[in-house]
């Protein structure tokens, strides 16, 4: 189990393209990590800020909130704050920010 606040951009490089199961009720929701965006570190940053973009079919909508995830690689992530973002096409996108 990994708590999200302790992660770096390197943690997710190998996860891009992988499916994740989000712990929701009544059953887990499957989403895909489609993009990782690296930010630009400042002198005050002790790690590179990054954002993750996940996607699910448009008929599945997760609300803004904190979730526990499990990747198809077997890694578990706890307390991840995710929010839906405006997206076009057949997929609903979600953003996770890590500063």
JSON list of C-alpha atoms in Angstrom, two decimals:
[
{"chain": "A", "resi": 1, "resn": "UNK", "atom": "CA", "xyz": [0.00, 0.00, 0.00]},
{"chain": "A", "resi": 2, "resn": "UNK", "atom": "CA", "xyz": [1.27, 3.47, -0.93]},
{"chain": "A", "resi": 3, "resn": "UNK", "atom": "CA", "xyz": [-0.07, 6.72, 0.50]},
{"chain": "A", "resi": 4, "resn": "UNK", "atom": "CA", "xyz": [-0.41, 9.23, -2.33]},
{"chain": "A", "resi": 5, "resn": "UNK", "atom": "CA", "xyz": [1.46, 12.07, -0.58]},
{"chain": "A", "resi": 6, "resn": "UNK", "atom": "CA", "xyz": [4.69, 10.04, -0.57]},
{"chain": "A", "resi": 7, "resn": "UNK", "atom": "CA", "xyz": [4.77, 9.46, -4.34]},
{"chain": "A", "resi": 8, "resn": "UNK", "atom": "CA", "xyz": [6.89, 10.97, -7.09]},
{"chain": "A", "resi": 9, "resn": "UNK", "atom": "CA", "xyz": [6.47, 11.28, -10.85]},
{"chain": "A", "resi": 10, "resn": "UNK", "atom": "CA", "xyz": [8.70, 8.19, -11.23]},
{"chain": "A", "resi": 11, "resn": "UNK", "atom": "CA", "xyz": [6.17, 6.09, -9.31]},
{"chain": "A", "resi": 12, "resn": "UNK", "atom": "CA", "xyz": [3.66, 6.47, -12.16]},
{"chain": "A", "resi": 13, "resn": "UNK", "atom": "CA", "xyz": [5.86, 6.38, -15.29]},
{"chain": "A", "resi": 14, "resn": "UNK", "atom": "CA", "xyz": [5.45, 2.63, -15.69]},
{"chain": "A", "resi": 15, "resn": "UNK", "atom": "CA", "xyz": [1.73, 2.84, -14.84]},
{"chain": "A", "resi": 16, "resn": "UNK", "atom": "CA", "xyz": [0.74, 4.97, -17.87]},
{"chain": "A", "resi": 17, "resn": "UNK", "atom": "CA", "xyz": [-1.61, 2.87, -20.01]},
{"chain": "A", "resi": 18, "resn": "UNK", "atom": "CA", "xyz": [-2.51, 0.57, -17.10]},
{"chain": "A", "resi": 19, "resn": "UNK", "atom": "CA", "xyz": [-5.99, -0.06, -15.77]},
{"chain": "A", "resi": 20, "resn": "UNK", "atom": "CA", "xyz": [-6.85, 0.83, -12.18]},
{"chain": "A", "resi": 21, "resn": "UNK", "atom": "CA", "xyz": [-9.74, -0.26, -10.00]},
{"chain": "A", "resi": 22, "resn": "UNK", "atom": "CA", "xyz": [-11.19, 2.52, -7.87]},
{"chain": "A", "resi": 23, "resn": "UNK", "atom": "CA", "xyz": [-12.70, 1.37, -4.58]},
{"chain": "A", "resi": 24, "resn": "UNK", "atom": "CA", "xyz": [-16.33, 2.52, -4.89]},
{"chain": "A", "resi": 25, "resn": "UNK", "atom": "CA", "xyz": [-19.72, 1.25, -3.70]},
{"chain": "A", "resi": 26, "resn": "UNK", "atom": "CA", "xyz": [-21.45, -0.97, -4.72]},
{"chain": "A", "resi": 27, "resn": "UNK", "atom": "CA", "xyz": [-18.53, -2.27, -6.82]},
{"chain": "A", "resi": 28, "resn": "UNK", "atom": "CA", "xyz": [-15.11, -1.04, -7.99]},
{"chain": "A", "resi": 29, "resn": "UNK", "atom": "CA", "xyz": [-14.94, 1.19, -11.07]},
{"chain": "A", "resi": 30, "resn": "UNK", "atom": "CA", "xyz": [-12.30, 0.55, -13.72]},
{"chain": "A", "resi": 31, "resn": "UNK", "atom": "CA", "xyz": [-10.35, 3.53, -15.10]},
{"chain": "A", "resi": 32, "resn": "UNK", "atom": "CA", "xyz": [-7.25, 3.85, -17.28]},
{"chain": "A", "resi": 33, "resn": "UNK", "atom": "CA", "xyz": [-4.24, 6.08, -16.65]},
{"chain": "A", "resi": 34, "resn": "UNK", "atom": "CA", "xyz": [-3.94, 7.81, -20.03]},
{"chain": "A", "resi": 35, "resn": "UNK", "atom": "CA", "xyz": [-1.46, 10.64, -19.34]},
{"chain": "A", "resi": 36, "resn": "UNK", "atom": "CA", "xyz": [1.15, 11.82, -16.90]},
{"chain": "A", "resi": 37, "resn": "UNK", "atom": "CA", "xyz": [2.09, 15.51, -17.03]},
{"chain": "A", "resi": 38, "resn": "UNK", "atom": "CA", "xyz": [5.27, 16.70, -15.35]},
{"chain": "A", "resi": 39, "resn": "UNK", "atom": "CA", "xyz": [5.38, 20.17, -13.88]},
{"chain": "A", "resi": 40, "resn": "UNK", "atom": "CA", "xyz": [8.38, 22.43, -13.53]},
{"chain": "A", "resi": 41, "resn": "UNK", "atom": "CA", "xyz": [10.03, 22.28, -10.11]},
{"chain": "A", "resi": 42, "resn": "UNK", "atom": "CA", "xyz": [10.87, 25.48, -8.30]},
{"chain": "A", "resi": 43, "resn": "UNK", "atom": "CA", "xyz": [13.68, 25.99, -5.82]},
{"chain": "A", "resi": 44, "resn": "UNK", "atom": "CA", "xyz": [11.22, 25.26, -2.99]},
{"chain": "A", "resi": 45, "resn": "UNK", "atom": "CA", "xyz": [10.03, 21.95, -4.45]},
{"chain": "A", "resi": 46, "resn": "UNK", "atom": "CA", "xyz": [11.59, 18.80, -3.08]},
{"chain": "A", "resi": 47, "resn": "UNK", "atom": "CA", "xyz": [10.07, 16.78, -5.93]},
{"chain": "A", "resi": 48, "resn": "UNK", "atom": "CA", "xyz": [8.73, 17.38, -9.42]},
{"chain": "A", "resi": 49, "resn": "UNK", "atom": "CA", "xyz": [5.04, 18.34, -9.34]},
{"chain": "A", "resi": 50, "resn": "UNK", "atom": "CA", "xyz": [2.86, 16.22, -11.61]},
{"chain": "A", "resi": 51, "resn": "UNK", "atom": "CA", "xyz": [-0.68, 15.46, -12.65]},
{"chain": "A", "resi": 52, "resn": "UNK", "atom": "CA", "xyz": [-2.32, 12.23, -13.73]},
{"chain": "A", "resi": 53, "resn": "UNK", "atom": "CA", "xyz": [-5.17, 11.98, -16.22]},
{"chain": "A", "resi": 54, "resn": "UNK", "atom": "CA", "xyz": [-7.42, 8.94, -15.97]},
{"chain": "A", "resi": 55, "resn": "UNK", "atom": "CA", "xyz": [-10.37, 8.02, -18.19]},
{"chain": "A", "resi": 56, "resn": "UNK", "atom": "CA", "xyz": [-13.50, 5.90, -17.93]},
{"chain": "A", "resi": 57, "resn": "UNK", "atom": "CA", "xyz": [-16.39, 5.31, -20.33]},
{"chain": "A", "resi": 58, "resn": "UNK", "atom": "CA", "xyz": [-18.67, 8.35, -20.38]},
{"chain": "A", "resi": 59, "resn": "UNK", "atom": "CA", "xyz": [-21.54, 6.37, -18.82]},
{"chain": "A", "resi": 60, "resn": "UNK", "atom": "CA", "xyz": [-19.42, 5.94, -15.66]},
{"chain": "A", "resi": 61, "resn": "UNK", "atom": "CA", "xyz": [-19.05, 9.10, -13.59]},
{"chain": "A", "resi": 62, "resn": "UNK", "atom": "CA", "xyz": [-16.99, 9.32, -10.43]},
{"chain": "A", "resi": 63, "resn": "UNK", "atom": "CA", "xyz": [-17.62, 12.33, -8.23]},
{"chain": "A", "resi": 64, "resn": "UNK", "atom": "CA", "xyz": [-14.86, 14.59, -6.99]},
{"chain": "A", "resi": 65, "resn": "UNK", "atom": "CA", "xyz": [-13.41, 12.99, -3.91]},
{"chain": "A", "resi": 66, "resn": "UNK", "atom": "CA", "xyz": [-10.75, 10.86, -2.25]},
{"chain": "A", "resi": 67, "resn": "UNK", "atom": "CA", "xyz": [-10.43, 7.25, -3.39]},
{"chain": "A", "resi": 68, "resn": "UNK", "atom": "CA", "xyz": [-8.30, 4.17, -2.89]},
{"chain": "A", "resi": 69, "resn": "UNK", "atom": "CA", "xyz": [-6.93, 2.66, -6.13]},
{"chain": "A", "resi": 70, "resn": "UNK", "atom": "CA", "xyz": [-5.36, -0.61, -7.19]},
{"chain": "A", "resi": 71, "resn": "UNK", "atom": "CA", "xyz": [-3.34, -0.87, -10.40]},
{"chain": "A", "resi": 72, "resn": "UNK", "atom": "CA", "xyz": [-3.29, -3.89, -12.69]},
{"chain": "A", "resi": 73, "resn": "UNK", "atom": "CA", "xyz": [0.41, -4.06, -11.74]},
{"chain": "A", "resi": 74, "resn": "UNK", "atom": "CA", "xyz": [-0.75, -4.93, -8.22]},
{"chain": "A", "resi": 75, "resn": "UNK", "atom": "CA", "xyz": [0.23, -1.66, -6.57]},
{"chain": "A", "resi": 76, "resn": "UNK", "atom": "CA", "xyz": [-2.27, -0.08, -4.20]},
{"chain": "A", "resi": 77, "resn": "UNK", "atom": "CA", "xyz": [-2.63, 3.66, -3.68]},
{"chain": "A", "resi": 78, "resn": "UNK", "atom": "CA", "xyz": [-4.51, 5.17, -0.74]},
{"chain": "A", "resi": 79, "resn": "UNK", "atom": "CA", "xyz": [-6.22, 8.52, -0.29]},
{"chain": "A", "resi": 80, "resn": "UNK", "atom": "CA", "xyz": [-5.97, 9.82, -3.86]},
{"chain": "A", "resi": 81, "resn": "UNK", "atom": "CA", "xyz": [-7.98, 13.01, -4.48]},
{"chain": "A", "resi": 82, "resn": "UNK", "atom": "CA", "xyz": [-9.46, 12.93, -7.97]},
{"chain": "A", "resi": 83, "resn": "UNK", "atom": "CA", "xyz": [-11.83, 15.28, -9.82]},
{"chain": "A", "resi": 84, "resn": "UNK", "atom": "CA", "xyz": [-13.70, 14.90, -13.11]},
{"chain": "A", "resi": 85, "resn": "UNK", "atom": "CA", "xyz": [-12.61, 17.39, -15.77]},
{"chain": "A", "resi": 86, "resn": "UNK", "atom": "CA", "xyz": [-14.30, 18.62, -18.90]},
{"chain": "A", "resi": 87, "resn": "UNK", "atom": "CA", "xyz": [-13.63, 16.18, -21.70]},
{"chain": "A", "resi": 88, "resn": "UNK", "atom": "CA", "xyz": [-14.99, 15.50, -25.15]},
{"chain": "A", "resi": 89, "resn": "UNK", "atom": "CA", "xyz": [-15.45, 12.22, -26.93]},
{"chain": "A", "resi": 90, "resn": "UNK", "atom": "CA", "xyz": [-16.52, 8.85, -25.60]},
{"chain": "A", "resi": 91, "resn": "UNK", "atom": "CA", "xyz": [-14.43, 8.99, -22.41]},
{"chain": "A", "resi": 92, "resn": "UNK", "atom": "CA", "xyz": [-14.87, 10.90, -19.14]},
{"chain": "A", "resi": 93, "resn": "UNK", "atom": "CA", "xyz": [-11.52, 12.18, -17.86]},
{"chain": "A", "resi": 94, "resn": "UNK", "atom": "CA", "xyz": [-10.37, 12.72, -14.29]},
{"chain": "A", "resi": 95, "resn": "UNK", "atom": "CA", "xyz": [-7.42, 14.68, -12.95]},
{"chain": "A", "resi": 96, "resn": "UNK", "atom": "CA", "xyz": [-5.17, 13.99, -9.97]},
{"chain": "A", "resi": 97, "resn": "UNK", "atom": "CA", "xyz": [-2.79, 16.80, -8.98]},
{"chain": "A", "resi": 98, "resn": "UNK", "atom": "CA", "xyz": [0.34, 16.29, -6.91]},
{"chain": "A", "resi": 99, "resn": "UNK", "atom": "CA", "xyz": [2.32, 19.41, -6.04]}
]
